[in-house]
Every structure is written in structure tokens, then in C-alpha cells.
Amino acid sequence: MTATGGHPQRWLILGVICLAQLTVLLDNTVLSVAIPSLTTELHASTSDIQWMINAYSLVQSGLLLTAGNAADRYGRKKMLAIGLALFGIGSLTAGLAESSAQLIAARAGMGVGGALLMTTTLAVVMQIFDDSERVKAIALWATVGSLGFAAGPLIGGAILNHFWWGMIFLINIPVALIGLIAVLKLVPESKNPQGERPDLVGALLSTIGMTAAVYAIITGPEHGWTSAEVLVPAAIGVVVLAAFAAWELRVPYPMLDMHFFRNQKFVGAVAGAILVMFGMGGSLFLLTQHLQFVLGYEPLEAGLRMAPLALTVVALNLTGVGPRIVMKLGTPLTVTVGMTLVAGGLGSIALIGGGTDGTYWGMLLGLVLMGTGLAVSNPAMANAIMSAIPPEKAGVGAGVNGTLAEFGNGLGVAVLGAVLNARFAALVTVTATSLPAALAAAGSESERAAISDAFASGLQVSQVVGAIAVFAGGLVAAALLKRAERAEAKDAEAQDAGADAGAGTKGGGTKGGGTKGGGTKGGEPAGTTGSADQPTPAA
């Protein structure tokens, strides 16, 4: 194979890795419709449910960058195959779990395999497609990513309508086996010829820091924001994440080069990606509970009512609307439009779709707006992140992109869930640890109605918080991306002016003078070739 240029089986390979990616991403949201079953069959509390979701995303987030480094150094095909095997084993363990603790541990194990899969899929796409087809391939990859995130509730509802909750994990096993065989047979091996050592200390610090911070957010409403149970893990999270940043600045082979944050394009895309997933992750987590517990829908019915989000994403991306909008409007304005639509969707749910009167149209409008925003903004931000990172570090770039999605999703579940819980606790006083338990313990119909109203009010407040965060983040991200484009244009003008001046000097008869000996051999501006910053072609 060649490092760049089109691989003869590139589209078939893209299909294989997108299937693997789809399975991993479905597990971010497929669990949400199983919350009622897990609450009754495993006696899971609200905190248990949140950790079943967050254990997967937090472990995956903490390991994505290290997995990307490992893929670049040891081979992307090899890491993709290992990831599929680990994900399949973790899915088997999760499907057979008999307690909340076992399921949380199994989900954490699945996160390890998911980290390897998420980094290698995008890295392989970057290697097997040439420049003329890479944008289209990334758009299709992003479409599958959005579909996997949004279609989880629908697929989970369809499974739970016929089987017990364990099947939402066991169904991953045949997909993992098929994917493993196809990867071993079709996917070419590629790696960074220079190589980099995995940063295990950085992975440990990032995982501990994020876990502690999110734990503090989840337990805040229960223990009080000024209690030791919240302040201690919050302090640990801040200190450990600061230590992570300091370590990454001094270690020879960092899993995240902190100098990337000097690139305004990178920072703008980072901010946008985190906040889009923040709003989407928290919203889907709460909406599935609202549809089932408050409005009384069965799991499949709830999944079908969430389907417009996924259908909108697929329809717009498969027809190429997202990439065309980027080409027409440019990345900054595209990000602004996309994140404004996501914020508008959250606002629609809060204002006209989150009550207890059984109305669905406000929620439908919100889901369509959010799906449109995802289809528009996600490909633009993914392309901005990957273009800001040297091509020989494609695994690290994919790790950064995946880390942002996972961290934003986990943080959204924690923060918006905490907002809802705080509002709920302010309106009603219950001793139950979950909404279904509180409804079951209610002594009268009026008490159950009060509990449902309190949950709906908390949902509305949380969606407003998410909408504000996403909209503000869109403005900040767009401003940074616009500033980065202006800086790149100025640099390009300066280089062109320097090249013209060098050519004019050489043409003016200064041969043998200071120009040739002064570092501009052959009339080239100093530093434009052979630079230490020049990307090394990936293998």
C-alpha cells in the first residue's frame, strides 16, 4: 500500500471501520432506554445509572490519546484488531452482569476497547484516502459517528421490546467478530516511522482527574455543593488535571502536545466539539427518562420518538449538505450556524416540549433542530481539528477528536443531570434514590403528579442551561476559528512576499553575495524546506 493516495479497496475498508465505529458509539446512548429495566432488575439508583453511562465514556476519554499514540507507533491495524477483541469481551461481560457494580466494571472494560477503536478508525481513513477523496470520506465517517450517537435510543428500544436488557450488549459480539475478521483481511497496516512511546502516566492522570471532577458534579445535589463529599473530589480533579498539563509539557513524548493549544483553529474546534456533545449527551440522557417515566411511553415507543434526531443527521449528511455548507460558508460561520441550531433545539424542548401534558410536537421540533445542527457542525469541527495536527500524528489527532466527544458527553450527563436533580429536590421532598422509586412510593395520585411535574420542571431548566452553554460556545469557537483563518492568511502573504523578494534578489545579480550563503539556497526562503516543523509523511 501507499501512505497517501487511494487504496484499491478503500471504500470497502471504510465500510468495515465505520461498522466498528458505529458499534462503539451506539453504546454511548443505547443504555439510556434501558434505565427503567436496570432500575428494577438490578435495583440501580440514579447515581448507579449515571456511572453505568459515565464509566464507559470516562475510561474511553482517559485512554483515547494514549491509544492514538500506541496506534501511531505500533500499527493502526494491530490496535484496531485488539480494540475489537476487547470490546467484544467487555460486551459479553456486561450482558451477563448480575449487579450494578458488575455492569459498571464491564462498561469500564468496554471503554478500553472503545478507545482503541475510536482512534484507529479515523487514523486509517486519513491514511487510505488521498486529498481528492479525504473530505468526502471524513464526512461519511462523521455521519456514522452522529448516527451512532443519535440512534442508540431507537435501537435500544427495539431490542428491549423483544429481549431483556442484556441483549443491548450481547448484540455487539457478532458485530465485533465480523469486524475483526474483516480488519485482519482487508485493512492495511500503517504507522508513524519515527514512533512515539505511549504516555502511560499522562493517561493515568487524565483518567483520575476527569473521574474525580465528574464524580463531584454528580454527587453535588445529593450531598450539597459545599460538603466534603463534593469539595474533596473536586479539588482532586483540579489538582490532578493541572498535574497532567504540567506533565505533558515536560515529558519527551506527550500523549497530548500542549503546544497544539497555541493554534487558534485547534482551540476553536475543541471548544465547539466539547459543548455540542455536552448539550446532546445531557439532553438525550434526560429526554429518554422523561418520555418513559413522565409521559409513560414503552422503550420502543420512546426510541421511535427520538428517531427524528438520527434521521435528520443521516439525511443531511448522506446528501452532502454538511460538506457543501462548509464549502459555501467557511468553517467559522458553519460552526456558528450549527451550534445555534443545536441550542435552538434544546430551547424548543425546554419551552414547548418538556411538560407533563403529553405533548410531543415541541420535542419533535427540538430533535430536528438538534439533528440539523449536528449534521452541519460536526464535520466542520472534525476537519478543523485534524487539519491542525501533523498528518504523521493521525492517531493522536483522532484521539483528541474522540476525547472531546466522550468528555463532552460525560460532562453533559453529569452537569445537566445535576441541574435537574437540584431543581427536582427544590420542588419536592422524597427519600427515594431514583424517579421510578419515587413514583412507586407516592401515596396518592396527586403526589405522583407533583413528582412528575417536578421532574419535568427540572428537565426544562437543564435544557435551558444546555442551550445557553452551546450557543455561547458556538460564538467563542467561531471567533477563534475566524481569527485563526486571518492569521493563516497573513502568514501565507508574508511567505509569498518573502519568496518574491528572494527571487527578485537572485534575479538581480547577487550570485555569490550574501543571498545564497545566507540560508536561502536556490532562492527559497529560509525555513521553508527541511524545517523541523515540516510534517513527516506517514507510512
C-alpha positions as CSV (number, residue, x, y, z in Angstrom):
1,M,0.0,0.0,0.0
2,T,1.0,3.6,-0.2
3,A,0.9,6.1,2.7
4,T,-1.1,8.5,0.7
5,G,-3.2,8.0,-2.4
6,G,-6.2,5.9,-2.8
7,H,-6.1,2.3,-1.6
8,P,-7.8,0.0,-4.2
9,Q,-10.2,-1.3,-1.5
10,R,-10.6,2.0,0.3
11,W,-14.4,2.2,0.2
12,L,-14.9,-1.4,1.4
13,I,-12.4,-0.7,4.2
14,L,-14.3,2.5,5.1
15,G,-17.4,0.4,5.4
16,V,-15.7,-2.0,7.8
17,I,-14.2,0.6,10.1
18,C,-17.5,2.6,10.1
19,L,-19.3,-0.6,11.3
20,A,-16.8,-0.9,14.2
21,Q,-17.2,2.8,15.0
22,L,-21.0,2.6,14.9
23,T,-21.0,-0.2,17.5
24,V,-18.8,1.8,19.8
25,L,-20.8,5.0,19.5
26,L,-24.1,3.2,20.0
27,D,-23.0,2.2,23.4
28,N,-22.8,5.8,24.4
29,T,-26.6,6.2,24.3
30,V,-28.1,2.8,23.8
31,L,-28.1,2.3,27.6
32,S,-30.4,5.3,28.2
33,V,-33.6,3.4,27.2
34,A,-32.7,0.5,29.5
35,I,-32.7,2.8,32.6
36,P,-36.2,1.5,33.7
37,S,-35.2,-2.1,33.4
38,L,-31.9,-1.6,35.2
39,T,-33.6,0.3,37.9
40,T,-36.0,-2.5,38.7
41,E,-33.9,-5.6,37.8
42,L,-30.5,-4.5,39.2
43,H,-32.0,-2.2,41.9
44,A,-29.9,0.6,40.4
45,S,-30.0,4.1,41.9
46,T,-29.8,7.3,39.8
47,S,-26.1,7.6,40.7
48,D,-25.6,3.9,39.7
49,I,-27.2,4.7,36.3
50,Q,-25.1,7.7,35.8
51,W,-21.9,5.7,36.5
52,M,-23.0,2.9,34.2
53,I,-23.1,5.6,31.4
54,N,-20.0,7.6,32.6
55,A,-17.8,4.6,33.4
56,Y,-17.7,3.8,29.7
57,S,-17.2,7.4,28.5
58,L,-14.7,8.4,31.1
59,V,-12.4,5.4,30.7
60,Q,-12.6,5.9,27.0
61,S,-11.8,9.6,27.3
62,G,-8.8,9.0,29.5
63,L,-7.3,6.4,27.2
64,L,-8.1,7.8,23.8
65,L,-4.9,9.9,23.5
66,T,-2.6,7.0,24.7
67,A,-4.4,4.7,22.3
68,G,-3.8,7.1,19.5
69,N,-0.1,7.2,20.4
70,A,0.1,3.4,20.5
71,A,-1.6,3.2,17.1
72,D,0.8,5.6,15.5
73,R,3.8,3.8,17.0
74,Y,2.8,0.1,16.9
75,G,0.4,0.0,13.9
76,R,-3.2,1.1,13.4
77,K,-4.4,-2.2,12.0
78,K,-3.0,-4.0,15.0
79,M,-4.6,-1.7,17.6
80,L,-7.9,-1.8,15.7
81,A,-8.0,-5.6,15.9
82,I,-7.1,-5.6,19.6
83,G,-9.8,-3.0,20.3
84,L,-12.5,-5.1,18.6
85,A,-11.5,-8.1,20.6
86,L,-11.5,-6.2,23.9
87,F,-14.8,-4.6,23.1
88,G,-16.4,-7.9,22.3
89,I,-15.2,-9.5,25.6
90,G,-16.4,-6.4,27.5
91,S,-19.8,-6.7,25.9
92,L,-20.2,-10.3,26.9
93,T,-19.3,-9.5,30.5
94,A,-21.8,-6.6,30.5
95,G,-24.6,-8.7,29.1
96,L,-24.2,-11.3,31.8
97,A,-23.8,-8.9,34.7
98,E,-25.9,-9.6,37.8
99,S,-25.4,-6.4,39.8
100,S,-24.9,-2.7,39.2
101,A,-21.2,-3.0,40.3
102,Q,-20.5,-5.7,37.8
103,L,-22.1,-3.8,35.0
104,I,-20.2,-0.6,35.8
105,A,-16.9,-2.6,35.8
106,A,-17.8,-4.2,32.5
107,R,-18.7,-0.9,30.9
108,A,-15.3,0.4,32.0
109,G,-13.7,-2.6,30.3
110,M,-15.6,-1.8,27.1
111,G,-14.2,1.7,27.3
112,V,-10.7,0.3,26.9
113,G,-11.6,-1.4,23.7
114,G,-13.6,1.6,22.5
115,A,-10.6,3.9,23.0
116,L,-8.5,1.7,20.6
117,L,-11.4,1.6,18.1
118,M,-12.2,5.3,18.1
119,T,-8.6,6.4,17.5
120,T,-7.7,3.9,14.8
121,T,-10.9,4.3,12.6
122,L,-10.3,8.0,11.8
123,A,-6.5,7.5,11.6
124,V,-7.0,4.7,8.9
125,V,-9.3,7.0,7.0
126,M,-6.6,9.6,6.9
127,Q,-4.1,7.1,5.5
128,I,-6.1,5.2,2.8
129,F,-7.7,8.2,1.1
130,D,-5.9,10.8,-1.0
131,D,-6.5,14.5,-0.8
132,S,-9.2,14.4,-3.5
133,E,-11.4,12.0,-1.6
134,R,-10.5,12.5,2.0
135,V,-13.0,15.2,2.7
136,K,-15.8,13.1,1.4
137,A,-14.6,10.1,3.4
138,I,-14.4,12.1,6.6
139,A,-17.9,13.4,6.0
140,L,-19.2,9.8,5.8
141,W,-17.2,8.9,8.9
142,A,-18.7,11.8,10.7
143,T,-22.2,10.8,9.5
144,V,-21.7,7.3,11.1
145,G,-20.5,9.0,14.3
146,S,-23.6,11.2,14.5
147,L,-25.8,8.3,13.6
148,G,-24.3,6.1,16.3
149,F,-24.8,8.7,18.9
150,A,-28.3,9.6,18.0
151,A,-29.7,6.1,17.0
152,G,-28.8,4.5,20.3
153,P,-32.2,5.1,21.9
154,L,-34.1,3.7,18.9
155,I,-32.0,0.6,18.6
156,G,-32.0,0.0,22.3
157,G,-35.8,0.4,22.4
158,A,-36.3,-2.1,19.6
159,I,-34.1,-4.6,21.4
160,L,-35.8,-4.1,24.7
161,N,-39.2,-4.6,23.1
162,H,-38.4,-8.2,22.5
163,F,-35.5,-9.1,24.8
164,W,-34.1,-8.4,28.3
165,W,-31.7,-5.6,28.9
166,G,-28.5,-7.7,28.5
167,M,-29.2,-8.1,24.7
168,I,-28.2,-4.5,24.1
169,F,-24.6,-5.6,24.9
170,L,-24.7,-9.2,23.6
171,I,-25.7,-8.0,20.1
172,N,-22.2,-6.3,19.9
173,I,-20.5,-9.7,19.9
174,P,-21.3,-10.9,16.3
175,V,-20.6,-7.4,15.0
176,A,-17.2,-7.4,16.8
177,L,-16.4,-10.9,15.3
178,I,-17.3,-9.8,11.8
179,G,-15.4,-6.6,12.1
180,L,-12.3,-8.4,13.5
181,I,-12.2,-10.9,10.5
182,A,-12.7,-8.1,8.0
183,V,-10.0,-5.9,9.6
184,L,-7.4,-8.7,9.6
185,K,-8.2,-9.5,5.9
186,L,-8.7,-6.0,4.4
187,V,-7.2,-3.2,6.4
188,P,-3.6,-2.3,5.5
189,E,-1.0,-1.7,8.3
190,S,0.3,1.8,8.8
191,K,2.4,3.5,11.4
192,N,4.5,6.6,12.1
193,P,8.0,5.6,11.1
194,Q,9.5,7.8,13.8
195,G,7.3,6.4,16.5
196,E,6.5,7.7,20.0
197,R,6.3,6.0,23.3
198,P,2.8,5.7,24.9
199,D,2.4,8.2,27.8
200,L,1.0,5.9,30.5
201,V,1.5,8.5,33.3
202,G,-0.5,11.0,31.3
203,A,-3.3,8.5,30.7
204,L,-3.5,7.7,34.4
205,L,-3.5,11.4,35.4
206,S,-6.2,12.4,32.9
207,T,-8.4,9.4,33.8
208,I,-8.2,10.2,37.6
209,G,-8.6,13.9,37.1
210,M,-11.7,13.7,34.9
211,T,-13.3,10.9,37.0
212,A,-12.9,12.9,40.2
213,A,-14.3,16.1,38.6
214,V,-17.4,14.4,37.2
215,Y,-17.9,12.5,40.5
216,A,-18.1,15.8,42.3
217,I,-20.6,17.1,39.8
218,I,-22.8,14.0,40.0
219,T,-22.9,13.9,43.8
220,G,-23.3,17.7,44.3
221,P,-27.1,17.8,44.5
222,E,-27.2,14.8,46.9
223,H,-24.5,15.9,49.4
224,G,-24.5,19.7,48.9
225,W,-22.0,21.7,46.8
226,T,-20.1,22.8,49.9
227,S,-19.8,19.4,51.6
228,A,-16.6,17.4,51.9
229,E,-18.0,14.6,49.7
230,V,-18.1,17.1,46.8
231,L,-15.2,19.5,47.6
232,V,-12.6,16.8,48.1
233,P,-13.1,15.0,44.7
234,A,-13.4,18.4,43.0
235,A,-10.1,19.5,44.5
236,I,-8.5,16.2,43.5
237,G,-9.8,16.6,39.9
238,V,-8.4,20.2,39.6
239,V,-5.0,19.3,41.1
240,V,-4.6,16.1,39.0
241,L,-5.6,17.7,35.8
242,A,-3.2,20.6,36.5
243,A,-0.5,17.9,37.1
244,F,-1.5,16.3,33.8
245,A,-1.0,19.6,31.9
246,A,2.4,20.1,33.7
247,W,3.5,16.5,32.9
248,E,2.5,16.9,29.2
249,L,4.7,20.0,28.9
250,R,7.8,18.3,30.2
251,V,7.6,14.7,29.0
252,P,9.5,13.9,25.8
253,Y,6.6,12.0,24.2
254,P,3.4,13.6,25.5
255,M,0.1,11.9,24.6
256,L,-1.3,15.4,24.1
257,D,1.2,18.1,22.9
258,M,0.0,21.1,24.8
259,H,1.5,23.4,22.2
260,F,-1.5,22.4,20.0
261,F,-3.4,24.8,22.2
262,R,-1.4,27.7,20.7
263,N,-3.2,27.0,17.4
264,Q,-6.5,29.0,17.5
265,K,-8.1,26.8,14.9
266,F,-7.5,23.8,17.2
267,V,-8.8,25.6,20.3
268,G,-11.9,26.9,18.5
269,A,-12.7,23.4,17.2
270,V,-12.0,21.9,20.6
271,A,-14.4,24.3,22.3
272,G,-17.2,23.7,19.8
273,A,-16.9,19.9,19.9
274,I,-17.0,19.7,23.7
275,L,-20.0,21.9,24.0
276,V,-22.0,20.3,21.2
277,M,-21.6,16.9,22.8
278,F,-22.2,18.5,26.2
279,G,-25.7,19.6,25.1
280,M,-26.5,16.4,23.2
281,G,-25.3,14.0,25.8
282,G,-27.1,15.5,28.7
283,S,-30.3,16.1,26.7
284,L,-30.6,12.6,25.4
285,F,-29.9,11.1,28.9
286,L,-32.8,13.2,30.4
287,L,-35.2,13.0,27.5
288,T,-35.4,9.2,27.4
289,Q,-36.3,9.3,31.1
290,H,-38.9,12.0,30.5
291,L,-40.5,10.0,27.7
292,Q,-40.7,6.8,29.7
293,F,-41.2,7.9,33.3
294,V,-43.3,11.1,32.9
295,L,-45.1,10.6,29.6
296,G,-45.4,6.8,30.0
297,Y,-44.0,5.5,26.7
298,E,-42.6,2.0,26.4
299,P,-38.9,1.7,25.5
300,L,-39.5,1.2,21.7
301,E,-42.1,4.0,21.7
302,A,-39.5,6.3,23.4
303,G,-36.8,5.2,20.9
304,L,-39.1,5.9,17.9
305,R,-39.9,9.4,19.3
306,M,-36.1,10.1,19.5
307,A,-35.6,8.8,15.9
308,P,-36.1,12.2,14.1
309,L,-32.7,13.3,15.5
310,A,-30.9,10.4,13.9
311,L,-32.9,10.5,10.7
312,T,-32.2,14.2,10.3
313,V,-28.4,13.7,10.7
314,V,-28.3,10.8,8.2
315,A,-30.5,12.6,5.6
316,L,-28.4,15.8,5.6
317,N,-25.0,14.1,5.7
318,L,-25.7,11.4,3.1
319,T,-27.0,14.0,0.7
320,G,-23.8,16.0,1.2
321,V,-25.5,19.1,2.7
322,G,-22.9,19.4,5.6
323,P,-19.8,19.5,3.4
324,R,-21.5,21.8,0.9
325,I,-22.4,24.2,3.6
326,V,-18.7,24.2,4.8
327,M,-17.5,25.0,1.3
328,K,-20.1,27.7,0.9
329,L,-19.9,29.5,4.3
330,G,-16.5,28.6,5.6
331,T,-15.7,26.8,8.8
332,P,-16.3,29.7,11.3
333,L,-19.8,30.6,10.0
334,T,-20.7,26.9,9.6
335,V,-19.9,26.2,13.3
336,T,-21.9,29.2,14.3
337,V,-25.0,28.1,12.3
338,G,-24.7,24.5,13.5
339,M,-24.3,25.3,17.2
340,T,-27.1,27.9,17.1
341,L,-29.4,25.2,15.7
342,V,-28.4,22.8,18.5
343,A,-29.1,25.5,21.1
344,G,-32.4,26.3,19.4
345,G,-33.4,22.6,19.6
346,L,-32.6,22.5,23.3
347,G,-34.6,25.7,23.9
348,S,-37.6,24.3,22.0
349,I,-37.6,21.2,24.2
350,A,-37.4,23.4,27.3
351,L,-40.1,25.9,26.3
352,I,-42.7,23.8,24.5
353,G,-41.7,20.2,24.6
354,G,-40.8,19.3,28.2
355,G,-44.1,19.5,30.1
356,T,-46.2,16.7,31.5
357,D,-49.3,17.2,29.3
358,G,-48.2,14.6,26.8
359,T,-47.3,17.0,24.0
360,Y,-44.6,15.8,21.6
361,W,-44.5,18.5,18.9
362,G,-42.2,20.8,20.8
363,M,-39.9,17.9,21.4
364,L,-40.0,16.9,17.7
365,L,-39.1,20.4,16.6
366,G,-36.2,20.4,19.1
367,L,-34.9,17.0,17.9
368,V,-35.0,18.1,14.2
369,L,-33.2,21.3,15.0
370,M,-30.5,19.5,17.0
371,G,-30.0,16.9,14.2
372,T,-29.6,19.7,11.7
373,G,-27.1,21.4,13.9
374,L,-25.1,18.2,14.3
375,A,-25.1,17.5,10.6
376,V,-23.8,21.0,9.9
377,S,-21.2,21.5,12.7
378,N,-19.7,18.1,13.4
379,P,-17.9,17.5,10.0
380,A,-16.6,21.1,10.1
381,M,-15.1,20.8,13.6
382,A,-13.6,17.3,13.0
383,N,-11.9,18.6,9.8
384,A,-10.6,21.6,11.7
385,I,-9.1,19.5,14.5
386,M,-7.5,17.0,12.1
387,S,-6.1,19.8,9.8
388,A,-4.4,21.5,12.8
389,I,-2.4,18.3,13.7
390,P,0.5,17.0,11.6
391,P,-0.5,14.0,9.4
392,E,2.0,11.7,10.9
393,K,0.2,12.0,14.2
394,A,-3.2,10.9,12.7
395,G,-3.8,8.6,15.7
396,V,-3.2,11.4,18.2
397,G,-5.5,13.7,16.2
398,A,-8.2,11.0,16.2
399,G,-7.7,10.6,19.9
400,V,-8.1,14.3,20.5
401,N,-11.3,14.3,18.4
402,G,-12.7,11.3,20.3
403,T,-11.7,12.6,23.7
404,L,-13.6,15.8,23.1
405,A,-16.8,13.9,22.2
406,E,-16.5,11.4,25.1
407,F,-15.6,14.1,27.6
408,G,-18.4,16.4,26.4
409,N,-20.9,13.6,26.5
410,G,-20.0,12.5,30.1
411,L,-19.8,16.1,31.3
412,G,-23.3,16.8,29.8
413,V,-24.8,13.8,31.5
414,A,-23.3,14.9,34.8
415,V,-23.9,18.6,34.7
416,L,-27.4,18.7,33.2
417,G,-28.3,15.7,35.4
418,A,-27.1,17.7,38.4
419,V,-29.1,20.7,37.3
420,L,-32.3,18.6,37.0
421,N,-31.7,16.9,40.4
422,A,-31.2,20.2,42.1
423,R,-34.4,21.7,40.7
424,F,-36.3,18.4,41.5
425,A,-35.0,18.5,45.1
426,A,-36.1,22.1,45.5
427,L,-39.7,21.4,44.4
428,V,-40.4,18.1,46.2
429,T,-39.0,16.2,49.1
430,V,-38.5,12.4,48.5
431,T,-36.3,9.8,50.1
432,A,-36.1,7.5,47.0
433,T,-32.9,7.4,45.1
434,S,-34.5,7.4,41.6
435,L,-37.5,8.8,39.8
436,P,-39.2,5.4,39.3
437,A,-38.8,4.6,43.0
438,A,-40.2,8.0,44.0
439,L,-43.2,7.5,41.8
440,A,-43.8,4.0,43.2
441,A,-43.5,5.3,46.8
442,A,-46.0,8.1,46.2
443,G,-49.1,7.7,48.4
444,S,-51.6,9.3,46.1
445,E,-52.3,10.3,42.5
446,S,-51.7,14.0,43.4
447,E,-48.3,13.2,44.9
448,R,-47.3,11.3,41.8
449,A,-48.4,14.2,39.7
450,A,-46.3,16.6,41.8
451,I,-43.3,14.3,41.4
452,S,-43.8,14.2,37.6
453,D,-44.2,18.0,37.4
454,A,-41.0,18.5,39.5
455,F,-39.1,16.2,37.1
456,A,-40.5,18.0,34.1
457,S,-39.6,21.4,35.6
458,G,-36.0,20.1,36.2
459,L,-35.8,18.9,32.6
460,Q,-36.8,22.3,31.3
461,V,-34.3,24.1,33.4
462,S,-31.5,21.7,32.4
463,Q,-32.3,22.2,28.7
464,V,-32.1,25.9,29.1
465,V,-28.7,25.6,30.7
466,G,-27.5,23.4,27.9
467,A,-28.9,25.8,25.2
468,I,-27.1,28.7,26.8
469,A,-23.8,26.8,27.0
470,V,-24.0,25.5,23.4
471,F,-24.9,28.9,22.0
472,A,-22.2,30.8,23.9
473,G,-19.6,28.1,22.9
474,G,-20.6,28.4,19.3
475,L,-19.9,32.2,19.3
476,V,-16.5,31.6,21.0
477,A,-15.5,28.8,18.7
478,A,-16.4,30.7,15.6
479,A,-14.5,33.8,16.8
480,L,-11.3,31.7,17.4
481,L,-11.6,29.9,14.1
482,K,-12.1,33.2,12.2
483,R,-9.0,34.7,13.9
484,A,-7.0,31.6,13.0
485,E,-8.0,31.9,9.4
486,R,-6.9,35.6,9.4
487,A,-3.5,34.6,10.9
488,E,-3.0,31.9,8.4
489,A,-3.8,34.3,5.5
490,K,-1.3,36.8,6.9
491,D,1.4,34.1,7.2
492,A,0.7,33.0,3.6
493,E,1.0,36.6,2.4
494,A,4.3,37.0,4.3
495,Q,5.7,33.8,2.8
496,D,4.7,34.8,-0.7
497,A,6.3,38.3,-0.2
498,G,9.5,36.6,1.1
499,A,9.6,34.2,-1.9
500,D,9.1,37.1,-4.3
501,A,11.8,39.1,-2.7
502,G,14.2,36.2,-2.7
503,A,13.5,35.5,-6.4
504,G,14.0,39.2,-7.2
505,T,17.3,39.4,-5.3
506,K,18.6,36.3,-7.1
507,G,17.5,37.7,-10.5
508,G,19.2,41.0,-9.7
509,G,22.6,39.5,-10.0
510,T,23.6,38.8,-6.4
511,K,25.1,35.4,-7.2
512,G,28.0,34.8,-4.9
513,G,26.7,37.5,-2.5
514,G,25.0,37.1,0.8
515,T,21.8,35.7,-0.5
516,K,23.0,32.2,-1.4
517,G,25.2,31.8,1.6
518,G,22.7,33.3,4.0
519,G,20.4,30.4,4.2
520,T,18.2,30.9,1.1
521,K,19.9,28.3,-1.2
522,G,18.2,28.1,-4.6
523,G,16.2,31.2,-3.9
524,E,14.0,29.5,-1.3
525,P,13.1,31.5,1.9
526,A,14.9,30.3,4.9
527,G,12.9,27.7,6.9
528,T,10.5,26.7,4.2
529,T,12.2,23.4,3.4
530,G,13.9,21.0,5.8
531,S,12.3,22.7,8.7
532,A,12.0,20.7,12.0
533,D,8.3,21.5,11.9
534,Q,7.8,20.0,8.5
535,P,5.3,17.1,8.7
536,T,6.9,13.7,8.0
537,P,4.8,11.6,5.6
538,A,3.0,8.8,7.4
539,A,3.7,5.3,6.5
